[in-house]
Tab-separated table of C-alpha atoms in Angstrom:
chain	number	residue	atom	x	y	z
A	1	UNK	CA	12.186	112.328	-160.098
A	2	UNK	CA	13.177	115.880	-160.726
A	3	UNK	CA	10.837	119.106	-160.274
A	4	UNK	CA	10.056	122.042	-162.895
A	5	UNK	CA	8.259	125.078	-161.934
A	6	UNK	CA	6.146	126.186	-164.616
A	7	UNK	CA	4.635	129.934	-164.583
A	8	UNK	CA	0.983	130.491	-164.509
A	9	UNK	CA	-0.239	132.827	-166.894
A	10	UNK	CA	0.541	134.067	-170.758
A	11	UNK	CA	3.430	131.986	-170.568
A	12	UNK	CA	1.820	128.598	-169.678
A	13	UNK	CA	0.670	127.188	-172.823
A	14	UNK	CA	4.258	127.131	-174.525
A	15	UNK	CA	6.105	126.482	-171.341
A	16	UNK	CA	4.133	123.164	-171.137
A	17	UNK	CA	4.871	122.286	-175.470
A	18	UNK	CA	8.421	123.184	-174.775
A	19	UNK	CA	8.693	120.103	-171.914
A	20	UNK	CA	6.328	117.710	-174.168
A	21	UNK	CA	8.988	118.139	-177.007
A	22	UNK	CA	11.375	117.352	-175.032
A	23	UNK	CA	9.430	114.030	-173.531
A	24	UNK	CA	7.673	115.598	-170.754
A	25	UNK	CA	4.148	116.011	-170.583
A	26	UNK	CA	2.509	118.470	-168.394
A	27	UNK	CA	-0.624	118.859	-170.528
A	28	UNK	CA	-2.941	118.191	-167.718
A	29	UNK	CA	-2.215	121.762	-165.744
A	30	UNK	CA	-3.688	123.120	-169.088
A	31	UNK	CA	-7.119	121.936	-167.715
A	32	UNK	CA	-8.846	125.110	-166.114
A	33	UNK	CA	-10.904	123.072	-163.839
A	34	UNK	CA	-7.851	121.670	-162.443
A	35	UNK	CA	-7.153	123.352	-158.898
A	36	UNK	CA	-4.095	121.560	-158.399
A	37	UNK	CA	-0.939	122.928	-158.172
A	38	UNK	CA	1.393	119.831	-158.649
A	39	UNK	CA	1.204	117.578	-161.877
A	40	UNK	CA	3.098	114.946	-162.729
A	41	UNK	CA	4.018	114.188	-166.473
A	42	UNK	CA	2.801	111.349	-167.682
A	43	UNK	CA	5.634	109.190	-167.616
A	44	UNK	CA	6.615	109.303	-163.949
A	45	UNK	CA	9.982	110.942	-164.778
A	46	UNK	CA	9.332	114.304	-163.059
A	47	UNK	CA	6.642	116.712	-161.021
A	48	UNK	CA	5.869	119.909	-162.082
A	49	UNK	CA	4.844	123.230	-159.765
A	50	UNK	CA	2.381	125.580	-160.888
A	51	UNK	CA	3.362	129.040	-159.673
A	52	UNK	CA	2.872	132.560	-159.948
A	53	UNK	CA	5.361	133.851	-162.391
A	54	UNK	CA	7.169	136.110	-159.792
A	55	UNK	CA	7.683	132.827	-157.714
A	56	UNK	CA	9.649	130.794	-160.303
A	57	UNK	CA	13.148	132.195	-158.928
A	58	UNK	CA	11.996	131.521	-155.919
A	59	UNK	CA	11.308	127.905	-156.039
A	60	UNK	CA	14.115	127.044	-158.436
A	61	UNK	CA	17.181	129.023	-156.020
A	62	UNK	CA	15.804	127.226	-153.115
A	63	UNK	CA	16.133	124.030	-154.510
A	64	UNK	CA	12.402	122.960	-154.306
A	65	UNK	CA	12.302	123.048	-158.142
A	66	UNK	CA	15.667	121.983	-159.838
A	67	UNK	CA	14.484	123.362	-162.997
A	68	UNK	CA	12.072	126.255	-164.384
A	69	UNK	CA	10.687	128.747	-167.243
A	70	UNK	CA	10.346	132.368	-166.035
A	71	UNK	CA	10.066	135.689	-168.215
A	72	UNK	CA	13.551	137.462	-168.260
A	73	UNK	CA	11.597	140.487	-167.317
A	74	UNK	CA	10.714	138.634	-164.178
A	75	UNK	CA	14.138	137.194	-163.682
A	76	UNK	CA	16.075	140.763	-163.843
A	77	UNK	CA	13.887	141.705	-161.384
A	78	UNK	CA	14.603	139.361	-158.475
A	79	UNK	CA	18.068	139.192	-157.154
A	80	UNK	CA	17.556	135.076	-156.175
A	81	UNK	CA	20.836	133.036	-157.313
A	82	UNK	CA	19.615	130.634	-160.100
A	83	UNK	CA	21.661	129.296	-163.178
A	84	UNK	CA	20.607	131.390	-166.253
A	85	UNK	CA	20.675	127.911	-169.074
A	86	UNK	CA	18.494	128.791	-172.286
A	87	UNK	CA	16.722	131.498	-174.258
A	88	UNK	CA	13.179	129.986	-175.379
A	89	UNK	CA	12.306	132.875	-177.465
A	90	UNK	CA	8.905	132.800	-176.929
A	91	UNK	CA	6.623	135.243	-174.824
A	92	UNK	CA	8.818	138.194	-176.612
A	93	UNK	CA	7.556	141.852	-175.313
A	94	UNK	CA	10.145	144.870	-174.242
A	95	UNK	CA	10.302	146.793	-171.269
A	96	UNK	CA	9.515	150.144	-171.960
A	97	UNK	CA	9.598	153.666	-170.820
A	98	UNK	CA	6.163	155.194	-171.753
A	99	UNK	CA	4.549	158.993	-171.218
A	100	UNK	CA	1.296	160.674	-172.034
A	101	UNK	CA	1.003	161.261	-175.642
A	102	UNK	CA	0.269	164.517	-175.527
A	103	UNK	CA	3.426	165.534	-172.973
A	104	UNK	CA	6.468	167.231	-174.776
A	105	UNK	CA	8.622	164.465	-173.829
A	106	UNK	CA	10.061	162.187	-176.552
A	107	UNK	CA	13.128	161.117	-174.943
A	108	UNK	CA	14.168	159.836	-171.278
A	109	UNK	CA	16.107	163.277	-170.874
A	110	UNK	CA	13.476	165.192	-171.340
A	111	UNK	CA	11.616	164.062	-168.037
A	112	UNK	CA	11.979	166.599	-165.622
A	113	UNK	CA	13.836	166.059	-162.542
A	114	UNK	CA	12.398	164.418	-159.398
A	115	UNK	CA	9.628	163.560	-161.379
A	116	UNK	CA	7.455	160.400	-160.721
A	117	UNK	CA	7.675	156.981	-162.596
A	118	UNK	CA	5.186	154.696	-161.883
A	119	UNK	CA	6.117	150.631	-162.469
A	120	UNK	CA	5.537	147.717	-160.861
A	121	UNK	CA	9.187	146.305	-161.794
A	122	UNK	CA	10.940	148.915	-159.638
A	123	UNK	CA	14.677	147.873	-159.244
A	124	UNK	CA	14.612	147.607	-163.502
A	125	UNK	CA	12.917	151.474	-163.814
A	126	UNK	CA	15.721	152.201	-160.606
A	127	UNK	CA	18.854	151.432	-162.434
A	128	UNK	CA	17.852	152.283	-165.569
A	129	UNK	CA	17.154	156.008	-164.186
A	130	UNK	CA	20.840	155.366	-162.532
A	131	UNK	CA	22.504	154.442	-165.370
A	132	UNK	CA	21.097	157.549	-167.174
A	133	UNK	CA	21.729	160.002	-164.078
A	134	UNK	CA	17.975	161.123	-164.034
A	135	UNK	CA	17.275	161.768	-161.023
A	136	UNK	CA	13.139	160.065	-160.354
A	137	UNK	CA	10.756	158.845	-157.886
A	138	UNK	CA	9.980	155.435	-158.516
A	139	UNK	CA	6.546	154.905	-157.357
A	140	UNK	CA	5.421	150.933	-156.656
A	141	UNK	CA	2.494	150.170	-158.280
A	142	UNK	CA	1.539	146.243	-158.822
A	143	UNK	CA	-1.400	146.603	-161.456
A	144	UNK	CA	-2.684	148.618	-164.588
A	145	UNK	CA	0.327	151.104	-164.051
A	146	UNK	CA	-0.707	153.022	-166.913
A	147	UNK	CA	-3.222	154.595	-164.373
A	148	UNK	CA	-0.340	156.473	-162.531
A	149	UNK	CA	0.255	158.919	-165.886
A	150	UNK	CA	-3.796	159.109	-166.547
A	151	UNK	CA	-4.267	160.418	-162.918
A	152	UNK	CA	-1.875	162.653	-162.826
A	153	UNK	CA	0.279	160.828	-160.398
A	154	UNK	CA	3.334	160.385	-162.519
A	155	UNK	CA	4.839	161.056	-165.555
A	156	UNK	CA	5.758	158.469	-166.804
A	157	UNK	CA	5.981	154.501	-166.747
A	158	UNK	CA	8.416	151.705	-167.423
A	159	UNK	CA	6.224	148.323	-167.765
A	160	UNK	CA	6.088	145.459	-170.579
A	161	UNK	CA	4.675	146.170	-173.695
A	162	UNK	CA	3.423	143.385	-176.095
A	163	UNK	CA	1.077	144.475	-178.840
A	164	UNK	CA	1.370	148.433	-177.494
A	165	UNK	CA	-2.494	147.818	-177.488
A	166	UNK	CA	-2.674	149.061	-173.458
A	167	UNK	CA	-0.859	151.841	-174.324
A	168	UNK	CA	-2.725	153.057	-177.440
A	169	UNK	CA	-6.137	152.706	-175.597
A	170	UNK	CA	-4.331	154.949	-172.655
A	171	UNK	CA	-3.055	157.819	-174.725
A	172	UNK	CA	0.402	156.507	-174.060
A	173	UNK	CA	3.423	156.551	-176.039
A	174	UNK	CA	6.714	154.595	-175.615
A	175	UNK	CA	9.641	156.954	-175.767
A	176	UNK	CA	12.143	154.186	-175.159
A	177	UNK	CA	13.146	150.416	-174.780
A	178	UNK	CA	14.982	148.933	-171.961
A	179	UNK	CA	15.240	145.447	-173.084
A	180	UNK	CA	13.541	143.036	-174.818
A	181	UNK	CA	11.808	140.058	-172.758
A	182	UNK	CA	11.867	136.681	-173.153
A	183	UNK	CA	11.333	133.343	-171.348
A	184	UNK	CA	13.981	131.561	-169.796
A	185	UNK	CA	14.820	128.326	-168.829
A	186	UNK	CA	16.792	128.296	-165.453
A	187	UNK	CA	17.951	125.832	-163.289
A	188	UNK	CA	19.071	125.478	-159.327
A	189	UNK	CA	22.828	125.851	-158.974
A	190	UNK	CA	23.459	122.423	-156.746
A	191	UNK	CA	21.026	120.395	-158.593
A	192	UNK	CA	22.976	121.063	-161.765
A	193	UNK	CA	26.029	120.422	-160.227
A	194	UNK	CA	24.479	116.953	-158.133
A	195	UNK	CA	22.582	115.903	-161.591
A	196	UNK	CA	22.863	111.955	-162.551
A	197	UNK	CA	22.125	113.212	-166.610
A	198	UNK	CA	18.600	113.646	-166.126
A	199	UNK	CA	18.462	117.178	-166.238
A	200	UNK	CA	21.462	117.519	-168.835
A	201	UNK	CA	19.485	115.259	-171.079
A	202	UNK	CA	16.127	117.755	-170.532
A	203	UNK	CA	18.028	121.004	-171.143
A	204	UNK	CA	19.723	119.336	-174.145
A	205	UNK	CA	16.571	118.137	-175.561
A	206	UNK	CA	14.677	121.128	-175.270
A	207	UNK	CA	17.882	123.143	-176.638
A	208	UNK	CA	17.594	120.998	-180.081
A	209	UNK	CA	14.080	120.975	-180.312
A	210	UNK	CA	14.134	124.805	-179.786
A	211	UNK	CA	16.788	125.611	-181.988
A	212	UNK	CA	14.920	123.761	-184.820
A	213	UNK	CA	12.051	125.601	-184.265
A	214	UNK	CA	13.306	128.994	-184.634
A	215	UNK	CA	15.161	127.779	-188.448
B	1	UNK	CA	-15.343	166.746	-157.554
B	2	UNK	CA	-13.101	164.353	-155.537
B	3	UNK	CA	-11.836	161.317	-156.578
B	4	UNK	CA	-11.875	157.850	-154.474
B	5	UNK	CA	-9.521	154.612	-154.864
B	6	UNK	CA	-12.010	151.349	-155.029
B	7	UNK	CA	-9.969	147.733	-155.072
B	8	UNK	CA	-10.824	145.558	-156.766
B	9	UNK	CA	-11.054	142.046	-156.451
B	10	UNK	CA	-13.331	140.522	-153.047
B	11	UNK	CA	-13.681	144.287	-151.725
B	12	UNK	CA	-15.277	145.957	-154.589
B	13	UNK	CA	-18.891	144.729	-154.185
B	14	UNK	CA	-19.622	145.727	-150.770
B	15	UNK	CA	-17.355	149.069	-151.213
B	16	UNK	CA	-19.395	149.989	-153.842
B	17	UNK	CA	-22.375	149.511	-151.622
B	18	UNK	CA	-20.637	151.375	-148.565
B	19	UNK	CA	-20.187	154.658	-151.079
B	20	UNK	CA	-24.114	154.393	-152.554
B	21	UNK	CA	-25.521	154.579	-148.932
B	22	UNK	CA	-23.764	157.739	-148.660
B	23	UNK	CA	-25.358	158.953	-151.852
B	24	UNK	CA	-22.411	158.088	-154.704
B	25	UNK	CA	-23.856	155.348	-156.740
B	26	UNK	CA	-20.498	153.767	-158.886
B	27	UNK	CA	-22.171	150.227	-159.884
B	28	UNK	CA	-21.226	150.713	-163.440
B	29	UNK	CA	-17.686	149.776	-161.871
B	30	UNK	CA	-19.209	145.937	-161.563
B	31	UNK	CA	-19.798	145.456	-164.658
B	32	UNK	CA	-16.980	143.230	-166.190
B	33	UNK	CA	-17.141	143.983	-169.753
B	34	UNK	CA	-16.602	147.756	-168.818
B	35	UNK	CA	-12.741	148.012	-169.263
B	36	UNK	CA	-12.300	151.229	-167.890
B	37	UNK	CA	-10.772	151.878	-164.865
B	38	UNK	CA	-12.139	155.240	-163.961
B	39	UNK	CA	-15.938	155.963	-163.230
B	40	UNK	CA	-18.061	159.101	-162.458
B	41	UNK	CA	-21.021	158.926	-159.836
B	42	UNK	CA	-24.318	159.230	-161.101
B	43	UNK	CA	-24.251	162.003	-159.541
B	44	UNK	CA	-21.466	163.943	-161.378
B	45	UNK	CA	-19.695	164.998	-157.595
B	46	UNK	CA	-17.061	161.821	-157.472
B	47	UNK	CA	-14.741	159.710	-159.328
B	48	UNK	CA	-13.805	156.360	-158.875
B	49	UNK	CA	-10.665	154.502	-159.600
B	50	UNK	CA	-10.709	151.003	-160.055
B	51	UNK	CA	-6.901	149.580	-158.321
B	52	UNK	CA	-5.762	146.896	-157.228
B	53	UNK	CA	-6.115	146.358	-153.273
B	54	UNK	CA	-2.546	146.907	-153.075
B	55	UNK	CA	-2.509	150.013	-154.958
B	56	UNK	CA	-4.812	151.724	-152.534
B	57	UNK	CA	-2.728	153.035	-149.922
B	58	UNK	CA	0.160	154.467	-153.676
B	59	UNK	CA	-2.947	156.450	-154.887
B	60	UNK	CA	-4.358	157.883	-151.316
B	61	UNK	CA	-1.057	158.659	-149.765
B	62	UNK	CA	-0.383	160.480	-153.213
B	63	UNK	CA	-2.917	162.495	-153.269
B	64	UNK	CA	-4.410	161.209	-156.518
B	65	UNK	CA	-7.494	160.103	-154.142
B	66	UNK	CA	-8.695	161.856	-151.942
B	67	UNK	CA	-10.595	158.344	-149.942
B	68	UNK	CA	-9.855	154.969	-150.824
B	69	UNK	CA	-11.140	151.575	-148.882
B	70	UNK	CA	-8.562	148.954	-148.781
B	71	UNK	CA	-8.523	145.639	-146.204
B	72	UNK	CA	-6.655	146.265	-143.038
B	73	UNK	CA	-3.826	143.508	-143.961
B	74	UNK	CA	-2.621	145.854	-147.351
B	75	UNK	CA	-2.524	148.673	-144.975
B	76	UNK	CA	-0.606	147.500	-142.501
B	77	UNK	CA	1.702	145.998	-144.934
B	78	UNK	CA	1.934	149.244	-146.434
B	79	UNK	CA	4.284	152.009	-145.246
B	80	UNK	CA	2.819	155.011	-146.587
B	81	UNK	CA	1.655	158.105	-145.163
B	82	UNK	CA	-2.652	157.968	-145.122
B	83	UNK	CA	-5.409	159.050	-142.593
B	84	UNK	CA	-7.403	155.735	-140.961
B	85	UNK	CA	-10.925	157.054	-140.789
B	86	UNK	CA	-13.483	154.141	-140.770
B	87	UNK	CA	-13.332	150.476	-139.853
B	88	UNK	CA	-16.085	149.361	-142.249
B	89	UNK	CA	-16.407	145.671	-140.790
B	90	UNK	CA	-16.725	143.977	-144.139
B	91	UNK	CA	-14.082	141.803	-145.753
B	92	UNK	CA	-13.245	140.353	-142.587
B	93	UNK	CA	-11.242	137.395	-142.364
B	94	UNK	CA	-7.668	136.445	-140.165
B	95	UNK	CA	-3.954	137.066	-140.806
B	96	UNK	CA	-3.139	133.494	-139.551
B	97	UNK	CA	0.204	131.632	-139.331
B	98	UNK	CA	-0.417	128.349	-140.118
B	99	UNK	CA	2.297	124.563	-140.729
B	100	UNK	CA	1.543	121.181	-142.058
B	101	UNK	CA	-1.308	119.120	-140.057
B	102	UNK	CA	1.204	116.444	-139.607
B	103	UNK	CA	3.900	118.438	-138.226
B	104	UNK	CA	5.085	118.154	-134.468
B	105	UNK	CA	3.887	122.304	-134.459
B	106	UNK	CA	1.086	123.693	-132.265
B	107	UNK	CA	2.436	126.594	-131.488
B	108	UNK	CA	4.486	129.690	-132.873
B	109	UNK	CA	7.713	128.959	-130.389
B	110	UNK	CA	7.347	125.138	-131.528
B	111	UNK	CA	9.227	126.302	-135.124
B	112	UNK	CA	12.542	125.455	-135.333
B	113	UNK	CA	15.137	128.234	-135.284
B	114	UNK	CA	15.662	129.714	-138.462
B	115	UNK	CA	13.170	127.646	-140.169
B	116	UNK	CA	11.866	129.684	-143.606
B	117	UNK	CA	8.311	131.167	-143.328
B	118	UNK	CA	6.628	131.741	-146.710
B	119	UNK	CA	4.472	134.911	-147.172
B	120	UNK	CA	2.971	137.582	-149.375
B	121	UNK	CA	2.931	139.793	-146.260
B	122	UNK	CA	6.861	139.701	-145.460
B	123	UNK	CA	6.820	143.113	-142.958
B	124	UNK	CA	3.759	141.716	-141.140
B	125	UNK	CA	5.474	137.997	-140.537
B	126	UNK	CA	9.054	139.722	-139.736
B	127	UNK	CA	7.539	142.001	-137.244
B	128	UNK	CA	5.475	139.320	-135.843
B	129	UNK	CA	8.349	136.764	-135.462
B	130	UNK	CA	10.425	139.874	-134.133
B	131	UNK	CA	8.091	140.160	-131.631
B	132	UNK	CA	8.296	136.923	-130.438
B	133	UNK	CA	11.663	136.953	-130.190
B	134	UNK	CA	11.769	133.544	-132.570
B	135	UNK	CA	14.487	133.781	-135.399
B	136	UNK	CA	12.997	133.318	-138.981
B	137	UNK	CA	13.399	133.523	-142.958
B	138	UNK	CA	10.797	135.185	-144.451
B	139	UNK	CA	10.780	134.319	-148.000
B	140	UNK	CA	8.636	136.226	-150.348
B	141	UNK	CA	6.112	134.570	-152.224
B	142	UNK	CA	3.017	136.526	-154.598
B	143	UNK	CA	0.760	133.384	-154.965
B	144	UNK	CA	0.000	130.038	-153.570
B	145	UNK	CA	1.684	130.558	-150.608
B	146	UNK	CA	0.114	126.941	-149.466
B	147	UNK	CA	2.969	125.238	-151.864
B	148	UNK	CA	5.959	126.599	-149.460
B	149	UNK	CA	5.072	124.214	-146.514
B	150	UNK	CA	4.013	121.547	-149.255
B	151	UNK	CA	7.415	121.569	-151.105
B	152	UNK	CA	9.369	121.447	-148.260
B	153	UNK	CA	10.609	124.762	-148.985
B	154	UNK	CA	9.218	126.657	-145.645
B	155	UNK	CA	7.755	125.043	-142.340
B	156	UNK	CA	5.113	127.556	-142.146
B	157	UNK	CA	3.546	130.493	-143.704
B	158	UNK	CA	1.525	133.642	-142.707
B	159	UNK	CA	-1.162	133.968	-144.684
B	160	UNK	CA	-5.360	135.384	-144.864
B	161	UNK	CA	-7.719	133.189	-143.554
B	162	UNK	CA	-11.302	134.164	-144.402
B	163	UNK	CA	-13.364	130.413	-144.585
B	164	UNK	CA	-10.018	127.646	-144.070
B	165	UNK	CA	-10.749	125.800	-146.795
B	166	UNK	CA	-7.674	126.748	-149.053
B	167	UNK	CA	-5.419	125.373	-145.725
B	168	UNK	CA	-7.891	122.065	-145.550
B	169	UNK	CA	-7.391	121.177	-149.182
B	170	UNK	CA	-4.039	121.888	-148.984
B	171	UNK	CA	-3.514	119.737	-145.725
B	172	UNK	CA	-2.377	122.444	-143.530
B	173	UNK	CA	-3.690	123.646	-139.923
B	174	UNK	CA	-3.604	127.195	-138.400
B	175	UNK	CA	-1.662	127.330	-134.978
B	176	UNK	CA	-1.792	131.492	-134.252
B	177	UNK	CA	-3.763	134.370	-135.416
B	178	UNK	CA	-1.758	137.361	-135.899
B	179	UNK	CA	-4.890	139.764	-136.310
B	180	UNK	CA	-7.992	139.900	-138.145
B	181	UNK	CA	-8.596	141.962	-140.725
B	182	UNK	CA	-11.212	144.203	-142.192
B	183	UNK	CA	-11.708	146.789	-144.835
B	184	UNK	CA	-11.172	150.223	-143.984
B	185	UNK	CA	-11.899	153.341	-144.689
B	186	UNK	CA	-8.334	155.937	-145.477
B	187	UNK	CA	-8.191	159.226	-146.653
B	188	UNK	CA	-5.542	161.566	-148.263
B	189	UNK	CA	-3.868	163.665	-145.347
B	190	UNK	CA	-3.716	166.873	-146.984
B	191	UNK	CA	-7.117	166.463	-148.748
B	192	UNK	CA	-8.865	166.112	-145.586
B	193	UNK	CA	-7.030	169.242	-144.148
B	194	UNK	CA	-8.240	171.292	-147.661
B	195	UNK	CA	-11.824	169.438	-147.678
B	196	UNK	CA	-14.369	171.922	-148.110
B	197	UNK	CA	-16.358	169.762	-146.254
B	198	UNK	CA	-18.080	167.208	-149.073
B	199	UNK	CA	-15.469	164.543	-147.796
B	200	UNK	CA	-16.465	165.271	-144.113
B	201	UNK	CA	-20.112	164.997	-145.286
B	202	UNK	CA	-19.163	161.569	-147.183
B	203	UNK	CA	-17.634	160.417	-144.046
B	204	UNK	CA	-20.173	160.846	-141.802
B	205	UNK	CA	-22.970	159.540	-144.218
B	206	UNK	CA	-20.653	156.060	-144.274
B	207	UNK	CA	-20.268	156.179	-140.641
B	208	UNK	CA	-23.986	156.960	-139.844
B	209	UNK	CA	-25.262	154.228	-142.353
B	210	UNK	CA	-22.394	151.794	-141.285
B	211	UNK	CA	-23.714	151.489	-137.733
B	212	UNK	CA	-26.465	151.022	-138.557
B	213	UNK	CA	-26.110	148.214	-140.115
B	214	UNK	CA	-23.718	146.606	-137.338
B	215	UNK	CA	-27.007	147.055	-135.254
């Protein structure tokens, strides 16, 4: 019996149809009065772990889950050693840079220097500053970060945008795109390397299935 | 008009009662289909925003609140720069290191040299384990912390306590208390310093109606 760690969240729903199409069945962790946090599918075959999105990495590079679905957004953002295998496509939003929409910025340059950037995916908003020698103050925030430009308390944000819905009921206004986010499927290095098939057969399976979905 | 940094989550109810004995009524903030994440007192002299528990201590030590109440754990957790005025008393509940209920473990010097310890609170359990003088990896975890010592992936974690029934279901006993925790009271450094005395007057009205409820 292998193990898959499966995100909570907006991800859930097709992280579970992605295993059933490939003929594993994690439906039950669907069920909201579940509390559990372990399922397993229905035909014996392997367990699932129902985590925190942040946590997938960390479950999969220890080797407590030899396989696992985890935004890419997510995955830049840790620095745990996991085997990067497929790109599900699904759960698509970008990482953004975003300021007040009535601030005379409409580029990354034109931020000031030493200003403030609010995020909660700090090493991302960090490098990408880097890579653009723009001097900032990355300030940690874990929730609604679009609060840090309403308050006053930076000028700017770099967080996911789906719909730009948050951002439109904000006054906010992307001024740039970092990359675009998708879910992953990754695996633990030694269990792909130690696997009898049965995880080859799963990441083949759901590589066909996927494939023919997106034609 | 000053502004004040609520959490939300388990702290917000009784917060928002702490602030309306001292005359600033922001109960519109409990209302969940209000999305907004800033509210004016009744009374027109504060503003409330609505953060995450974590977020707290970012928005006080910035300056973009002038008071804030946030549990003792996040604040010791937290490295930032913020005045400790009141210990409130509510929210209490115990930052607890806790292993399986089967395990050979009843005490902290028990654990097995560099064992892994799973937490949300990594510079509370380093600091803890430094102090003992017992060699540890902390491993980071946002959620569920209960799965580390269930997976196999950590022997114990440091976690909140408030009732033990998360560590009951989840088969797992508490062998140390690290501290226990309640909500607090911070203010903005420089605020207090410039405070032309309706913070000092908000102070005292929470301390005065504080104690006597302790009575």
């Amino acid at each position: 019996m292998f193990t898959i760690a499966l995100p909570k969240g907006a991800l859930l729903r097709d992280s579970i149809s992605t295993f059933k199409r490939a003929g594993l069945d994690f439906s039950n962790a669907l069920d909201e009065n579940n509390r559990s946090l372990t399922f397993e599918s229905n035909c014996k075959r392997a367990k699932a772990l129902l985590v925190r999105n942040g946590d997938v990495p960390v479950y999969v590079s220890y080797g407590q889950a030899d396989l696992g679905i985890v935004g890419y957004d997510v995955l830049r953002e840790s620095e745990l050693k996991v085997a990067k295998l497929l790109d599900l496509g699904f759960g698509g939003c970008h990482m953004s840079l975003a300021v007040k929409k009535n601030s005379n910025y409409s580029k990354p340059t034109d931020l000031p220097a030493n200003c403030k950037v609010a995020s909660k995916f700090i090493k991302t908003a960090r490098s990408y500053f880097e890579e653009l020698n723009i001097p900032v103050e990355i300030v940690h925030l874990t929730g609604s970060v679009e609060l840090g430009p309403i308050t006053g308390m930076a000028e700017a944000i770099v967080d996911l945008v789906a719909t730009g819905k948050t951002l439109k009921e904000n006054g906010l206004i992307k001024i740039d795109d970092l990359f675009y986010s998708t879910a992953r499927l990754i695996g633990n290095p030694l269990s792909m390397r130690l696997d009898d098939n049965h995880l080859r057969d799963t990441i083949l399976s759901i590589e066909s299935t996927n494939s023919l979905i997106e034609e």
